[in-house]
Amino acid sequence: MKEIGEKLKEAREEMGVSIEEVSEDLKLRPSQINNLEQGNMDAFKDIFYLKYFIRDYAKYLGLSYEDMVDDFNEYLFDYTSKISLDDIKKVQKKSPKKKGEDSRRIMSPYTLERKQSFPVIPFLVISVLVLIFAVIAIVITNLPDEDDFKETNVITMNI
């Protein structure tokens, strides 16, 4: 992670841009820019946001953001593969479980099960269309026929 931060810092310094300018342009705090450049991953609560910060900062500096994200993914893989099972078990024991939560389930944005909800909007659209067609059908069937408009022979009587 430090190597990624060093690349970002070198590119920023070569461009002659200050940390304040970068933070203003990217809508990040200067401390976040400093932590990125120092490779301080622990300063960020969520690694997904950290990845996006690296990507956006690399784009801003004109670096190959795909390569920077790939480097970060490799670092993250190496970092997480070194975590022992004992450490993982310790964290699992410390983390409070929610009521009814199965501790064996893996919770991640990629494995979360989404609740199926009733598709309200499509149902309403279809209902309105059916209602409109029903009204049109009633109006059309109650229109007068051609025969109703034909002239009728009128018989007149002279008195």
mmCIF file with all atom_site columns, C-alpha atoms in Angstrom:
data_model
loop_
_atom_site.group_PDB
_atom_site.id
_atom_site.type_symbol
_atom_site.label_atom_id
_atom_site.label_alt_id
_atom_site.label_comp_id
_atom_site.label_asym_id
_atom_site.label_entity_id
_atom_site.label_seq_id
_atom_site.pdbx_PDB_ins_code
_atom_site.Cartn_x
_atom_site.Cartn_y
_atom_site.Cartn_z
_atom_site.occupancy
_atom_site.B_iso_or_equiv
_atom_site.pdbx_formal_charge
_atom_site.auth_seq_id
_atom_site.auth_comp_id
_atom_site.auth_asym_id
_atom_site.auth_atom_id
_atom_site.pdbx_PDB_model_num
ATOM 1   C CA . MET A 1 1   ? 0.000    0.000   0.000   1.00 0.00 ? 1   MET A CA 1
ATOM 2   C CA . LYS A 1 2   ? 2.913    2.313   0.675   1.00 0.00 ? 2   LYS A CA 1
ATOM 3   C CA . GLU A 1 3   ? 4.104    1.854   -2.917  1.00 0.00 ? 3   GLU A CA 1
ATOM 4   C CA . ILE A 1 4   ? 0.714    2.953   -4.222  1.00 0.00 ? 4   ILE A CA 1
ATOM 5   C CA . GLY A 1 5   ? 0.812    5.993   -1.955  1.00 0.00 ? 5   GLY A CA 1
ATOM 6   C CA . GLU A 1 6   ? 4.325    6.869   -3.078  1.00 0.00 ? 6   GLU A CA 1
ATOM 7   C CA . LYS A 1 7   ? 3.288    6.717   -6.748  1.00 0.00 ? 7   LYS A CA 1
ATOM 8   C CA . LEU A 1 8   ? 0.370    9.025   -6.041  1.00 0.00 ? 8   LEU A CA 1
ATOM 9   C CA . LYS A 1 9   ? 2.515    11.465  -4.085  1.00 0.00 ? 9   LYS A CA 1
ATOM 10  C CA . GLU A 1 10  ? 5.257    11.549  -6.728  1.00 0.00 ? 10  GLU A CA 1
ATOM 11  C CA . ALA A 1 11  ? 2.731    12.204  -9.495  1.00 0.00 ? 11  ALA A CA 1
ATOM 12  C CA . ARG A 1 12  ? 1.099    15.002  -7.468  1.00 0.00 ? 12  ARG A CA 1
ATOM 13  C CA . GLU A 1 13  ? 4.426    16.648  -6.715  1.00 0.00 ? 13  GLU A CA 1
ATOM 14  C CA . GLU A 1 14  ? 5.505    16.411  -10.377 1.00 0.00 ? 14  GLU A CA 1
ATOM 15  C CA . MET A 1 15  ? 2.294    18.198  -11.358 1.00 0.00 ? 15  MET A CA 1
ATOM 16  C CA . GLY A 1 16  ? 2.971    20.866  -8.744  1.00 0.00 ? 16  GLY A CA 1
ATOM 17  C CA . VAL A 1 17  ? -0.429   20.477  -7.137  1.00 0.00 ? 17  VAL A CA 1
ATOM 18  C CA . SER A 1 18  ? -0.901   20.968  -3.404  1.00 0.00 ? 18  SER A CA 1
ATOM 19  C CA . ILE A 1 19  ? -2.791   18.587  -1.147  1.00 0.00 ? 19  ILE A CA 1
ATOM 20  C CA . GLU A 1 20  ? -5.373   21.311  -0.521  1.00 0.00 ? 20  GLU A CA 1
ATOM 21  C CA . GLU A 1 21  ? -6.010   21.680  -4.256  1.00 0.00 ? 21  GLU A CA 1
ATOM 22  C CA . VAL A 1 22  ? -6.402   17.930  -4.673  1.00 0.00 ? 22  VAL A CA 1
ATOM 23  C CA . SER A 1 23  ? -8.740   17.664  -1.703  1.00 0.00 ? 23  SER A CA 1
ATOM 24  C CA . GLU A 1 24  ? -10.864  20.531  -3.016  1.00 0.00 ? 24  GLU A CA 1
ATOM 25  C CA . ASP A 1 25  ? -11.041  19.102  -6.549  1.00 0.00 ? 25  ASP A CA 1
ATOM 26  C CA . LEU A 1 26  ? -11.784  15.531  -5.437  1.00 0.00 ? 26  LEU A CA 1
ATOM 27  C CA . LYS A 1 27  ? -14.059  16.569  -2.559  1.00 0.00 ? 27  LYS A CA 1
ATOM 28  C CA . LEU A 1 28  ? -11.904  14.702  -0.038  1.00 0.00 ? 28  LEU A CA 1
ATOM 29  C CA . ARG A 1 29  ? -10.395  15.891  3.217   1.00 0.00 ? 29  ARG A CA 1
ATOM 30  C CA . PRO A 1 30  ? -6.676   16.758  3.179   1.00 0.00 ? 30  PRO A CA 1
ATOM 31  C CA . SER A 1 31  ? -6.147   14.097  5.866   1.00 0.00 ? 31  SER A CA 1
ATOM 32  C CA . GLN A 1 32  ? -7.558   11.487  3.470   1.00 0.00 ? 32  GLN A CA 1
ATOM 33  C CA . ILE A 1 33  ? -5.115   12.584  0.760   1.00 0.00 ? 33  ILE A CA 1
ATOM 34  C CA . ASN A 1 34  ? -2.248   12.412  3.271   1.00 0.00 ? 34  ASN A CA 1
ATOM 35  C CA . ASN A 1 35  ? -3.327   8.936   4.394   1.00 0.00 ? 35  ASN A CA 1
ATOM 36  C CA . LEU A 1 36  ? -3.555   7.761   0.783   1.00 0.00 ? 36  LEU A CA 1
ATOM 37  C CA . GLU A 1 37  ? -0.073   9.047   0.029   1.00 0.00 ? 37  GLU A CA 1
ATOM 38  C CA . GLN A 1 38  ? 1.346    7.511   3.204   1.00 0.00 ? 38  GLN A CA 1
ATOM 39  C CA . GLY A 1 39  ? -0.292   4.174   2.428   1.00 0.00 ? 39  GLY A CA 1
ATOM 40  C CA . ASN A 1 40  ? -2.203   4.244   5.705   1.00 0.00 ? 40  ASN A CA 1
ATOM 41  C CA . MET A 1 41  ? -5.004   1.808   4.961   1.00 0.00 ? 41  MET A CA 1
ATOM 42  C CA . ASP A 1 42  ? -6.117   1.692   8.602   1.00 0.00 ? 42  ASP A CA 1
ATOM 43  C CA . ALA A 1 43  ? -7.271   5.318   8.411   1.00 0.00 ? 43  ALA A CA 1
ATOM 44  C CA . PHE A 1 44  ? -10.144  4.273   6.152   1.00 0.00 ? 44  PHE A CA 1
ATOM 45  C CA . LYS A 1 45  ? -13.177  2.495   7.544   1.00 0.00 ? 45  LYS A CA 1
ATOM 46  C CA . ASP A 1 46  ? -14.154  0.745   4.330   1.00 0.00 ? 46  ASP A CA 1
ATOM 47  C CA . ILE A 1 47  ? -11.746  -0.752  1.796   1.00 0.00 ? 47  ILE A CA 1
ATOM 48  C CA . PHE A 1 48  ? -14.314  -0.348  -0.977  1.00 0.00 ? 48  PHE A CA 1
ATOM 49  C CA . TYR A 1 49  ? -14.261  3.420   -0.513  1.00 0.00 ? 49  TYR A CA 1
ATOM 50  C CA . LEU A 1 50  ? -10.484  3.289   -0.288  1.00 0.00 ? 50  LEU A CA 1
ATOM 51  C CA . LYS A 1 51  ? -10.353  1.565   -3.666  1.00 0.00 ? 51  LYS A CA 1
ATOM 52  C CA . TYR A 1 52  ? -12.558  4.264   -5.187  1.00 0.00 ? 52  TYR A CA 1
ATOM 53  C CA . PHE A 1 53  ? -10.429  7.006   -3.619  1.00 0.00 ? 53  PHE A CA 1
ATOM 54  C CA . ILE A 1 54  ? -7.308   5.454   -5.166  1.00 0.00 ? 54  ILE A CA 1
ATOM 55  C CA . ARG A 1 55  ? -9.045   5.149   -8.529  1.00 0.00 ? 55  ARG A CA 1
ATOM 56  C CA . ASP A 1 56  ? -10.301  8.748   -8.501  1.00 0.00 ? 56  ASP A CA 1
ATOM 57  C CA . TYR A 1 57  ? -6.979   10.141  -7.290  1.00 0.00 ? 57  TYR A CA 1
ATOM 58  C CA . ALA A 1 58  ? -5.071   8.223   -9.976  1.00 0.00 ? 58  ALA A CA 1
ATOM 59  C CA . LYS A 1 59  ? -7.484   9.505   -12.656 1.00 0.00 ? 59  LYS A CA 1
ATOM 60  C CA . TYR A 1 60  ? -7.046   13.036  -11.345 1.00 0.00 ? 60  TYR A CA 1
ATOM 61  C CA . LEU A 1 61  ? -3.271   12.730  -11.582 1.00 0.00 ? 61  LEU A CA 1
ATOM 62  C CA . GLY A 1 62  ? -3.420   11.241  -15.082 1.00 0.00 ? 62  GLY A CA 1
ATOM 63  C CA . LEU A 1 63  ? -2.085   7.868   -13.965 1.00 0.00 ? 63  LEU A CA 1
ATOM 64  C CA . SER A 1 64  ? -3.374   4.552   -15.218 1.00 0.00 ? 64  SER A CA 1
ATOM 65  C CA . TYR A 1 65  ? -6.149   4.094   -12.698 1.00 0.00 ? 65  TYR A CA 1
ATOM 66  C CA . GLU A 1 66  ? -6.754   0.503   -13.855 1.00 0.00 ? 66  GLU A CA 1
ATOM 67  C CA . ASP A 1 67  ? -3.164   -0.379  -12.960 1.00 0.00 ? 67  ASP A CA 1
ATOM 68  C CA . MET A 1 68  ? -3.461   1.379   -9.597  1.00 0.00 ? 68  MET A CA 1
ATOM 69  C CA . VAL A 1 69  ? -6.659   -0.502  -8.760  1.00 0.00 ? 69  VAL A CA 1
ATOM 70  C CA . ASP A 1 70  ? -5.038   -3.767  -9.863  1.00 0.00 ? 70  ASP A CA 1
ATOM 71  C CA . ASP A 1 71  ? -2.058   -3.012  -7.607  1.00 0.00 ? 71  ASP A CA 1
ATOM 72  C CA . PHE A 1 72  ? -4.427   -2.307  -4.728  1.00 0.00 ? 72  PHE A CA 1
ATOM 73  C CA . ASN A 1 73  ? -6.352   -5.537  -5.358  1.00 0.00 ? 73  ASN A CA 1
ATOM 74  C CA . GLU A 1 74  ? -3.093   -7.508  -5.342  1.00 0.00 ? 74  GLU A CA 1
ATOM 75  C CA . TYR A 1 75  ? -2.010   -5.799  -2.121  1.00 0.00 ? 75  TYR A CA 1
ATOM 76  C CA . LEU A 1 76  ? -5.379   -6.522  -0.552  1.00 0.00 ? 76  LEU A CA 1
ATOM 77  C CA . PHE A 1 77  ? -5.237   -10.170 -1.575  1.00 0.00 ? 77  PHE A CA 1
ATOM 78  C CA . ASP A 1 78  ? -1.742   -10.527 -0.112  1.00 0.00 ? 78  ASP A CA 1
ATOM 79  C CA . TYR A 1 79  ? -2.783   -8.679  3.042   1.00 0.00 ? 79  TYR A CA 1
ATOM 80  C CA . THR A 1 80  ? -5.901   -10.755 3.669   1.00 0.00 ? 80  THR A CA 1
ATOM 81  C CA . SER A 1 81  ? -4.285   -14.071 2.810   1.00 0.00 ? 81  SER A CA 1
ATOM 82  C CA . LYS A 1 82  ? -1.812   -13.541 5.658   1.00 0.00 ? 82  LYS A CA 1
ATOM 83  C CA . ILE A 1 83  ? -4.542   -13.309 8.302   1.00 0.00 ? 83  ILE A CA 1
ATOM 84  C CA . SER A 1 84  ? -4.511   -16.458 10.389  1.00 0.00 ? 84  SER A CA 1
ATOM 85  C CA . LEU A 1 85  ? -7.640   -18.439 11.132  1.00 0.00 ? 85  LEU A CA 1
ATOM 86  C CA . ASP A 1 86  ? -7.056   -17.863 14.835  1.00 0.00 ? 86  ASP A CA 1
ATOM 87  C CA . ASP A 1 87  ? -7.213   -14.087 14.306  1.00 0.00 ? 87  ASP A CA 1
ATOM 88  C CA . ILE A 1 88  ? -10.420  -14.450 12.311  1.00 0.00 ? 88  ILE A CA 1
ATOM 89  C CA . LYS A 1 89  ? -11.973  -16.588 15.044  1.00 0.00 ? 89  LYS A CA 1
ATOM 90  C CA . LYS A 1 90  ? -10.978  -14.013 17.689  1.00 0.00 ? 90  LYS A CA 1
ATOM 91  C CA . VAL A 1 91  ? -12.687  -11.233 15.760  1.00 0.00 ? 91  VAL A CA 1
ATOM 92  C CA . GLN A 1 92  ? -15.783  -13.358 15.263  1.00 0.00 ? 92  GLN A CA 1
ATOM 93  C CA . LYS A 1 93  ? -15.995  -13.982 19.001  1.00 0.00 ? 93  LYS A CA 1
ATOM 94  C CA . LYS A 1 94  ? -15.596  -10.267 19.776  1.00 0.00 ? 94  LYS A CA 1
ATOM 95  C CA . SER A 1 95  ? -18.127  -8.984  17.262  1.00 0.00 ? 95  SER A CA 1
ATOM 96  C CA . PRO A 1 96  ? -21.649  -8.727  18.656  1.00 0.00 ? 96  PRO A CA 1
ATOM 97  C CA . LYS A 1 97  ? -24.165  -10.909 16.885  1.00 0.00 ? 97  LYS A CA 1
ATOM 98  C CA . LYS A 1 98  ? -27.493  -9.489  15.871  1.00 0.00 ? 98  LYS A CA 1
ATOM 99  C CA . LYS A 1 99  ? -30.600  -11.200 17.068  1.00 0.00 ? 99  LYS A CA 1
ATOM 100 C CA . GLY A 1 100 ? -31.431  -14.146 14.828  1.00 0.00 ? 100 GLY A CA 1
ATOM 101 C CA . GLU A 1 101 ? -28.233  -13.831 12.774  1.00 0.00 ? 101 GLU A CA 1
ATOM 102 C CA . ASP A 1 102 ? -26.519  -17.026 11.743  1.00 0.00 ? 102 ASP A CA 1
ATOM 103 C CA . SER A 1 103 ? -22.811  -16.705 12.616  1.00 0.00 ? 103 SER A CA 1
ATOM 104 C CA . ARG A 1 104 ? -21.802  -19.070 9.800   1.00 0.00 ? 104 ARG A CA 1
ATOM 105 C CA . ARG A 1 105 ? -23.158  -16.811 7.065   1.00 0.00 ? 105 ARG A CA 1
ATOM 106 C CA . ILE A 1 106 ? -20.772  -14.625 5.142   1.00 0.00 ? 106 ILE A CA 1
ATOM 107 C CA . MET A 1 107 ? -22.073  -11.113 4.800   1.00 0.00 ? 107 MET A CA 1
ATOM 108 C CA . SER A 1 108 ? -20.703  -9.187  1.883   1.00 0.00 ? 108 SER A CA 1
ATOM 109 C CA . PRO A 1 109 ? -22.193  -6.842  -0.716  1.00 0.00 ? 109 PRO A CA 1
ATOM 110 C CA . TYR A 1 110 ? -21.754  -9.649  -3.227  1.00 0.00 ? 110 TYR A CA 1
ATOM 111 C CA . THR A 1 111 ? -23.454  -12.393 -1.220  1.00 0.00 ? 111 THR A CA 1
ATOM 112 C CA . LEU A 1 112 ? -26.289  -10.524 0.457   1.00 0.00 ? 112 LEU A CA 1
ATOM 113 C CA . GLU A 1 113 ? -29.661  -11.916 -0.394  1.00 0.00 ? 113 GLU A CA 1
ATOM 114 C CA . ARG A 1 114 ? -32.048  -9.260  -1.548  1.00 0.00 ? 114 ARG A CA 1
ATOM 115 C CA . LYS A 1 115 ? -35.643  -9.531  -0.408  1.00 0.00 ? 115 LYS A CA 1
ATOM 116 C CA . GLN A 1 116 ? -38.055  -9.928  -3.272  1.00 0.00 ? 116 GLN A CA 1
ATOM 117 C CA . SER A 1 117 ? -40.672  -7.237  -3.098  1.00 0.00 ? 117 SER A CA 1
ATOM 118 C CA . PHE A 1 118 ? -43.914  -6.989  -5.007  1.00 0.00 ? 118 PHE A CA 1
ATOM 119 C CA . PRO A 1 119 ? -43.376  -4.919  -8.164  1.00 0.00 ? 119 PRO A CA 1
ATOM 120 C CA . VAL A 1 120 ? -45.765  -2.085  -7.287  1.00 0.00 ? 120 VAL A CA 1
ATOM 121 C CA . ILE A 1 121 ? -45.014  0.317   -10.131 1.00 0.00 ? 121 ILE A CA 1
ATOM 122 C CA . PRO A 1 122 ? -45.417  -2.197  -12.985 1.00 0.00 ? 122 PRO A CA 1
ATOM 123 C CA . PHE A 1 123 ? -48.619  -3.442  -11.345 1.00 0.00 ? 123 PHE A CA 1
ATOM 124 C CA . LEU A 1 124 ? -50.029  0.089   -11.168 1.00 0.00 ? 124 LEU A CA 1
ATOM 125 C CA . VAL A 1 125 ? -49.095  0.854   -14.776 1.00 0.00 ? 125 VAL A CA 1
ATOM 126 C CA . ILE A 1 126 ? -50.745  -2.341  -16.036 1.00 0.00 ? 126 ILE A CA 1
ATOM 127 C CA . SER A 1 127 ? -53.848  -1.686  -13.913 1.00 0.00 ? 127 SER A CA 1
ATOM 128 C CA . VAL A 1 128 ? -54.230  1.834   -15.301 1.00 0.00 ? 128 VAL A CA 1
ATOM 129 C CA . LEU A 1 129 ? -53.801  0.585   -18.873 1.00 0.00 ? 129 LEU A CA 1
ATOM 130 C CA . VAL A 1 130 ? -56.425  -2.132  -18.380 1.00 0.00 ? 130 VAL A CA 1
ATOM 131 C CA . LEU A 1 131 ? -58.820  0.444   -16.918 1.00 0.00 ? 131 LEU A CA 1
ATOM 132 C CA . ILE A 1 132 ? -58.261  2.813   -19.862 1.00 0.00 ? 132 ILE A CA 1
ATOM 133 C CA . PHE A 1 133 ? -58.871  0.027   -22.393 1.00 0.00 ? 133 PHE A CA 1
ATOM 134 C CA . ALA A 1 134 ? -62.037  -1.027  -20.557 1.00 0.00 ? 134 ALA A CA 1
ATOM 135 C CA . VAL A 1 135 ? -63.408  2.536   -20.660 1.00 0.00 ? 135 VAL A CA 1
ATOM 136 C CA . ILE A 1 136 ? -62.560  2.823   -24.358 1.00 0.00 ? 136 ILE A CA 1
ATOM 137 C CA . ALA A 1 137 ? -64.290  -0.507  -25.065 1.00 0.00 ? 137 ALA A CA 1
ATOM 138 C CA . ILE A 1 138 ? -67.452  0.600   -23.222 1.00 0.00 ? 138 ILE A CA 1
ATOM 139 C CA . VAL A 1 139 ? -67.548  3.903   -25.091 1.00 0.00 ? 139 VAL A CA 1
ATOM 140 C CA . ILE A 1 140 ? -67.049  2.207   -28.461 1.00 0.00 ? 140 ILE A CA 1
ATOM 141 C CA . THR A 1 141 ? -69.771  -0.387  -27.864 1.00 0.00 ? 141 THR A CA 1
ATOM 142 C CA . ASN A 1 142 ? -72.278  2.309   -26.841 1.00 0.00 ? 142 ASN A CA 1
ATOM 143 C CA . LEU A 1 143 ? -71.724  4.495   -29.892 1.00 0.00 ? 143 LEU A CA 1
ATOM 144 C CA . PRO A 1 144 ? -74.799  4.848   -32.086 1.00 0.00 ? 144 PRO A CA 1
ATOM 145 C CA . ASP A 1 145 ? -74.881  2.665   -35.201 1.00 0.00 ? 145 ASP A CA 1
ATOM 146 C CA . GLU A 1 146 ? -75.083  3.958   -38.744 1.00 0.00 ? 146 GLU A CA 1
ATOM 147 C CA . ASP A 1 147 ? -78.710  2.939   -38.880 1.00 0.00 ? 147 ASP A CA 1
ATOM 148 C CA . ASP A 1 148 ? -79.510  5.408   -36.141 1.00 0.00 ? 148 ASP A CA 1
ATOM 149 C CA . PHE A 1 149 ? -78.412  8.240   -38.419 1.00 0.00 ? 149 PHE A CA 1
ATOM 150 C CA . LYS A 1 150 ? -80.330  7.229   -41.588 1.00 0.00 ? 150 LYS A CA 1
ATOM 151 C CA . GLU A 1 151 ? -83.203  9.418   -42.572 1.00 0.00 ? 151 GLU A CA 1
ATOM 152 C CA . THR A 1 152 ? -86.509  7.986   -41.625 1.00 0.00 ? 152 THR A CA 1
ATOM 153 C CA . ASN A 1 153 ? -89.532  8.384   -43.832 1.00 0.00 ? 153 ASN A CA 1
ATOM 154 C CA . VAL A 1 154 ? -91.866  10.764  -42.239 1.00 0.00 ? 154 VAL A CA 1
ATOM 155 C CA . ILE A 1 155 ? -95.498  10.464  -43.075 1.00 0.00 ? 155 ILE A CA 1
ATOM 156 C CA . THR A 1 156 ? -97.372  13.655  -42.908 1.00 0.00 ? 156 THR A CA 1
ATOM 157 C CA . MET A 1 157 ? -101.080 13.971  -42.778 1.00 0.00 ? 157 MET A CA 1
ATOM 158 C CA . ASN A 1 158 ? -103.020 16.874  -44.075 1.00 0.00 ? 158 ASN A CA 1
ATOM 159 C CA . ILE A 1 159 ? -105.987 17.780  -42.021 1.00 0.00 ? 159 ILE A CA 1
#
